[in-house]
Every structure is written in C-alpha cells, then in structure tokens.
C-alpha cells in the first residue's frame, strides 16, 4: 500500500541506536540516533517523519547528519522541513546507490507539556516538594516529536536505547537495563563530534535491544518512583511503578497482571517474548493507558487502587484496563496493523478479549453482562448517527488518525467480535486467533489476514459473514412479525439501517444490507426452552421455525443481544414478550429496555412501549439491568429538566421503581456482600437522588460534613462518594463546594480528585435547589478554579462536564470558552486530541435546542478545530436530535405518566 501520504518506499529502517539526554531544568533534550537502513532505489534524498525537532549545525553551517555505507560516508548538505506533513528530507551531495547504510542524526527537542511525544509531568511529594517526570506517549504519530523516524506502523525495526539521566532518577524503557554507569567527567564522556553535552555525575543507562516493533511502541520514563514486583509461574518479572509513597496502591494491578499474562499466553499459544513487564502510573496522562511493549503507561486512576476507599467500579475499570493493555502485547505489538485504517485490529480486539481475561480472573464480576451496558450499547448509540464511520475506515493525515481512536474502533469493533465469538464458538474463535498470531508474529496485517485465519479454524467463510459489519457504516434494525406457515410458526423479517432519527431522508433512502446472525429463543413457563439460529441477508424474507416451536412459546429474537442490531417487534409479539420480562436473562431484560427506548426516540416505536418495559423492572436487583434503567431515566430527567410537570411525575415514577431497592440496600455495606452490591447501592442512590427526596439529601449532607471534618471517617463508602457529592452540590451548593474543595486539597488520591471534579459543578436551579445567584457564583468560581494549577489538563473534562450538567452551567461554560477561544485552543492543542474531544463532549452534549446546535455549527465553521472535526459533527447532530425529541416526546411522556397516576 503506497500513497503520497505515506513515506517514500525506497528506504526502510531495520534498527535504531538511540541516545537521549534530558534536561530537567530547561525541559529540553539532546538526541542522537544511528538508523540502519536499506535503500532499494538510487536516491539523493531520504525522507522521514520529524515534528517539533531542531537540527543543530556544525561550524561549517551544515546539519550534523551523515550516512555511511560500504563505499564510505557523506554528510547531508541540506534539510527541508515540512511542518504540515511532519516530515524532514535530508539532501545529500551525491546519489546513494541501493544497499545497506547507517544514517546518523544529531538533533534537539523539547520536553513539552502537551501530553504527547516526550513530555513532562509533575507531582507533589509528601514533603511538599515538586517531582518532575519525563514520559513518552508516541501513539499514534508522535514518536517523530522525540526521534526522527519512519513513524508508520509498517516500518518495524529493532530499537537499542540509551538514556543519560540525573543521578537518583529511575530510568525505564521497553527492555531491561544491561549496563548502568556514572559519567565521571563531562568533557571525556561527551561526544564532542556531535555536540552532545553530558553533566558529570549523570547516570548512563543502556538497555537490551527490543524485538522488531513499530515506532509508536517505543517508550521511556524518567523520574522518582517506588515500585512493587512479582513473578509469573515461568519467572517473568512484573513491576508496578508509582509516584513516591503510592506503591501500596499497586497491589491489585500487580495481582491482575500476574494472572492475565499467563492467561493470554495460553489463549494465543504464544509466549510473551520480553523478559519483563513494567506498569507505571503517570500523574499527567491524556488517555487511559498506553501499551508500550514492556513498559505500559497509565493515568493513576486506571492503575492504582486503595483497598479502603476505591469504588468497585474503579476496581473493575483497573482490571479491564490492565487486561486491555496486556492484550495488546499480542494484538498490536507482536502482530501490528499495516496502517491506521486497520486500527480496529488493535483496539476492537483488545476491547473484547480484555473481558475474556477479566472473566477468567474474576468470574464474580459478571463482566460480560456489563459488556452489554458499557461497550455494546455505547457503540449502538454512536453508530446510529449520520456522522459515524465504518470500523475499517480509510485514514490519511496524522490528525485523522487520532480521530478514529473512538467508540467505533473500540466498542463497535469489540461488539462485532463478540458477535463472531458466539456465532462460531469459543474454541473455534480462540484457535483462529492462535493461528493468526503464529502466522503473522512480528509482521503487519490487514483485516483479510484475520478472516483467513478464522476461516481456516472454522471451515466457514468469515469474510462473507463479517465484511458488512466492518466495512460499512451503521447497523440494522430487524422488524419482526409472525405469520402462520403450513408446517408451523414463521417469522417475517425485514432489515433496514437504523438511524437515531428514522424520519431523516438519509434513513429513508438507505438500502444497506448486513449478514445478520439471527437467534430466536422459545420461552415457556418463564424459561428458555429452545433456540434456533440462522443468517438473514435479504431486505425482506421469512424464517421457518422448527416444528418444536409451539404456539404457546413466547419468541425472543437476538438472544443475549450477541448480534449487533436492534429488533422492532410487531404488537402481538411485543405484548407476549412484555408479559415475561422478569423471566428473561439479565442481558435480555436490559436489552429489551434499551432497544424499546432507542426505537421510541428514533420515531419507530412508541415511548409507551419503553415505559411499559421499565415498569416491569420494579423489583429488579441485577446491577447491569438497574444501571441500564438508571441511564435511561437520567437521560429523560436531563432532557425534560425545564418541564416541571413532567419532572415531578418522573420523580414519582422513579420513587415507585427504586424505593424498595434503596430501603433494602441502605447507606452502608453489610458484613458479607456480593461483589456487585456496592455498585448496585451507588447506582440506586444516584437515581433516587433525581427525586430530590429531602431525607436523602439531609443524610448525604450529614455524611459529607463528617467526612470533610475527619478524613478517617467512614461515613461515605467509596462506592457512594461520587453520588453523595453530587446530591450535596445540588442541595446546598455553597456549603458543599467548600467542603469538597477542602477534601480535594488534602487528598493525594487521583481517584478522589476525579470524583470531586465530576461533582463540584453540579447545581440545581429549580425551586428546590440553589438560587440563581448562588448558582452563578458557583459556576464562576469553578471556571476560575479550572484555570489554576490545581486542575490537571487531562482532568479538565470532568470539571467542565460537571459544570455543564445544568442549562445555566452549560451556556455559561460555552460563553466562557468562546470569549477566549485562543487560550482554549492553545491549552488543548497539539497532541491532546483525546482530551480535547472529551472536553468538547462534556461541554456540548447536554444542550438540546436547535439554536444551540446552530450556534456551535457557526462557531466551528469560523473557528475550525481539525483535530476534533468528527467529534464536533457528532455533537452537533446529537444536539439536533435531542431538540427534535424534546418536542416530540414531551406529550407522550406526560400522557403515560398521567395515565399511571404519577
């Protein structure tokens, strides 16, 4: 695959010998790299990727760049830098004939504060002093900010790294240290020919060479750390590094890693090839984690667990993130996508198999039921927009690469693999992956390579089954009705692409088709008695059910919601299904609830259906089902927050659904509880908080006051803190904000700080809440606080998102940002695409008027942000959809609530 957006193919690297010397005073670094390359066609120029790098010159004014082959060496006489394409072209005075060469480059760079490339982070130690960290984040296209390189995934090479760092600092890289020595005399140690300056007393680290790998996986971290370690059964060392004083928080991640690593080795039938694995918590981090081979970096909240105060949700998230990143050691690192178009081969796979690993290590988590709420429905939501993209999407420019690290690549990719897993069977699926890893280890692949391996393992045409899901946008809604056949029951089916607004012209005209794995369950006496599986590929057609499906059986399509589609039943089928809702499995209960609601909001089904399903879940006690129901009710409360009549009735409905659960669960955990009880207590309290029950509010305030007064107070369990903080902020804004600030400033826990940031902006301007003046003051105080060093850039989305949870807050935030857009753009510019998209989502997604949508569209047309172009389009569409829903939904919602006497 070659194109002008790819580097020229006449030269290819095989090895980098790299030396980096950071300066923690000026936050710069010196670099020197010898790159072994092969030239296949005679050329006078070599082009590679380079960004934010400078090239010092010798006394004669020429760059310190040379190339040496079997016939001798020559120096470059000119460099051409192209900032837009992020390339440097080295021109040599004579032609370089085909052969093997070593390209030597001396360069300088900046340890930036943009969370990308080679960047700096800091934290405050227990004695109050500041400790600096130098850290790399190269995925997707930022190795070029630290090393002039062929920074494309197909250009795999060996890396031999050397770091010269101040004495007393820990220096880590992908591989173990093989030599460490102190530089005694700077004048003798320095490489004067290249102008490199070592400081006497620095420590020179040399690391073992890496396996063949892509540039985005290269990594190093330098700073002051503590660590804990353990060994797998075959004696591979796993270490968890933390900021000083926090190593005790790494035990859960270490325990998970030591069990995850051998699980994957057995699953993929391929031994982890490196001699060690380090996991390290970085205070400033853009995403959740990064799978650098042998040196996996994490934000603190994705790695560290306090057994006393961490929530169960956070504990599960850490398990999932650790297993996700370790999965990449095989899918991504050993076998790598050929180009970013195939990113889903990395991320979709890691998203799915992380759940296999967590389910193996912690079966009590019931993690695959949570997959449906946390992954599957997240993907269905985004993929119902017009502004979606295919799982496999053509990518050209660097800024386009970062935009596809999104819900489609991760969640839809993972959901489609879950569908395939259940369709072909667990062992066939595993065997196909093992064949794939064995055949392509240390190589690059495209999607068809995976399908070939799975076809070999299953004897089926996997490409035919899966291409429609991976290569085209969206997914279908299957409409089902029953007709009487000559020999038994017959389902009449049709498929059409599902859009969040099915009245949209694009939806009406769309004729996409999918190969849909259809599963039909026969329920009788509250039990699944039999299932039937088929593949439906036509626009319309019929499926003849086996004669064993009797007229007494209630039919449920898409059992366990393994298929990536929604089902719209005709009235007779739906009414029969409604009667057995409590008898369905947890996944089918939550799936039916989410599907009927989404169909209603899209204008296909009625809201009455969705509300009827919700009302059947009154005595529900499964966490995932209640979590899905809570999500729906929160959405309704948020959208209709200005309609006091509807909100009052909704509160009555919520109380009727959840009061008994809350009474049973209470505020405190029992002596012996199941794993999910704490999470269940938290989500029930969260939705009960929507009712503004004064007794609940007063109790929340009592507990907050007690905890603020004494950090050892156990009044608020970790599972309840986020919810309690939010309830208190909406109840007594001024007092609660002061209490939360005091907790924020005394804690060293990143998890606790994120909880507070996510709650401290939540206000209530209804007649039961704060006065408008109080609310305005709190919003302004929070916006001013956001600009201080107390709020890390990577955590901005939590604070701005919480402020934007009210109509007054979200408009104030938008006005604030647009009044100084230059400063906002600079703060979230170069390299911070993930943070930027998260911030914009938090600020804009709550709006629900056409005026707001038009305002955003006009603003971004005049002030474009290429790094978030797709995110902005999706947010604008979402706001327009909500505006349409608000008008259409209010009457139907009010009618149903009135009829049910709420």
Coordinates of N, CA and C in Angstrom, one line a residue, residues 477-483 489-496 534-545:
X477 N -31.8 -2.4 12.0 CA -33.0 -2.7 12.9 C -33.7 -3.8 12.1
X478 N -34.0 -4.9 12.8 CA -34.7 -6.0 12.2 C -36.2 -5.9 12.7
X479 N -37.1 -5.7 11.8 CA -38.5 -5.7 12.1 C -39.1 -7.1 12.0
X480 N -39.8 -7.5 13.0 CA -40.3 -8.9 13.1 C -41.8 -9.0 13.3
X481 N -42.4 -9.8 12.5 CA -43.9 -10.1 12.8 C -44.0 -11.6 12.5
X482 N -45.1 -12.2 12.9 CA -45.3 -13.6 12.8 C -46.5 -13.9 11.8
X483 N -46.3 -14.8 11.0 CA -47.3 -15.3 10.1 C -47.4 -16.8 10.2
X489 N -44.7 -22.3 12.8 CA -44.6 -20.8 13.0 C -43.5 -20.3 12.1
X490 N -43.8 -19.1 11.5 CA -42.9 -18.4 10.6 C -42.8 -17.0 11.0
X491 N -41.5 -16.5 11.0 CA -41.2 -15.1 11.3 C -41.0 -14.4 10.0
X492 N -41.7 -13.3 9.8 CA -41.5 -12.4 8.7 C -40.5 -11.3 9.1
X493 N -39.4 -11.2 8.5 CA -38.3 -10.3 8.9 C -38.0 -9.3 7.7
X494 N -37.6 -8.1 8.1 CA -37.0 -7.2 7.2 C -35.9 -6.4 7.9
X495 N -34.9 -5.9 7.1 CA -33.8 -5.2 7.8 C -33.7 -3.8 7.1
X496 N -33.3 -2.9 7.9 CA -33.1 -1.5 7.4 C -32.1 -0.9 8.3
X534 N -29.9 -18.8 12.6 CA -29.9 -18.7 11.2 C -29.2 -17.4 10.8
X535 N -28.9 -17.2 9.5 CA -28.3 -16.0 9.0 C -29.3 -15.3 8.0
X536 N -29.6 -14.1 8.2 CA -30.6 -13.3 7.4 C -29.8 -12.3 6.6
X537 N -29.9 -12.4 5.3 CA -29.1 -11.5 4.4 C -30.0 -10.6 3.5
X538 N -31.3 -10.9 3.4 CA -32.1 -10.2 2.4 C -32.7 -8.9 3.0
X539 N -33.3 -8.1 2.1 CA -34.0 -6.9 2.6 C -35.3 -7.4 3.4
X540 N -35.9 -8.4 2.8 CA -37.1 -8.9 3.4 C -37.1 -10.4 3.2
X541 N -37.7 -11.2 4.1 CA -37.8 -12.6 4.0 C -38.5 -13.3 5.2
X542 N -38.5 -14.6 5.1 CA -39.2 -15.3 6.2 C -38.2 -16.4 6.7
X543 N -38.4 -16.7 8.0 CA -37.6 -17.8 8.6 C -38.7 -18.8 9.2
X544 N -38.6 -20.0 8.7 CA -39.5 -21.0 9.2 C -38.8 -21.6 10.5
X545 N -39.6 -21.5 11.6 CA -39.0 -22.1 12.9 C -39.3 -23.6 12.9

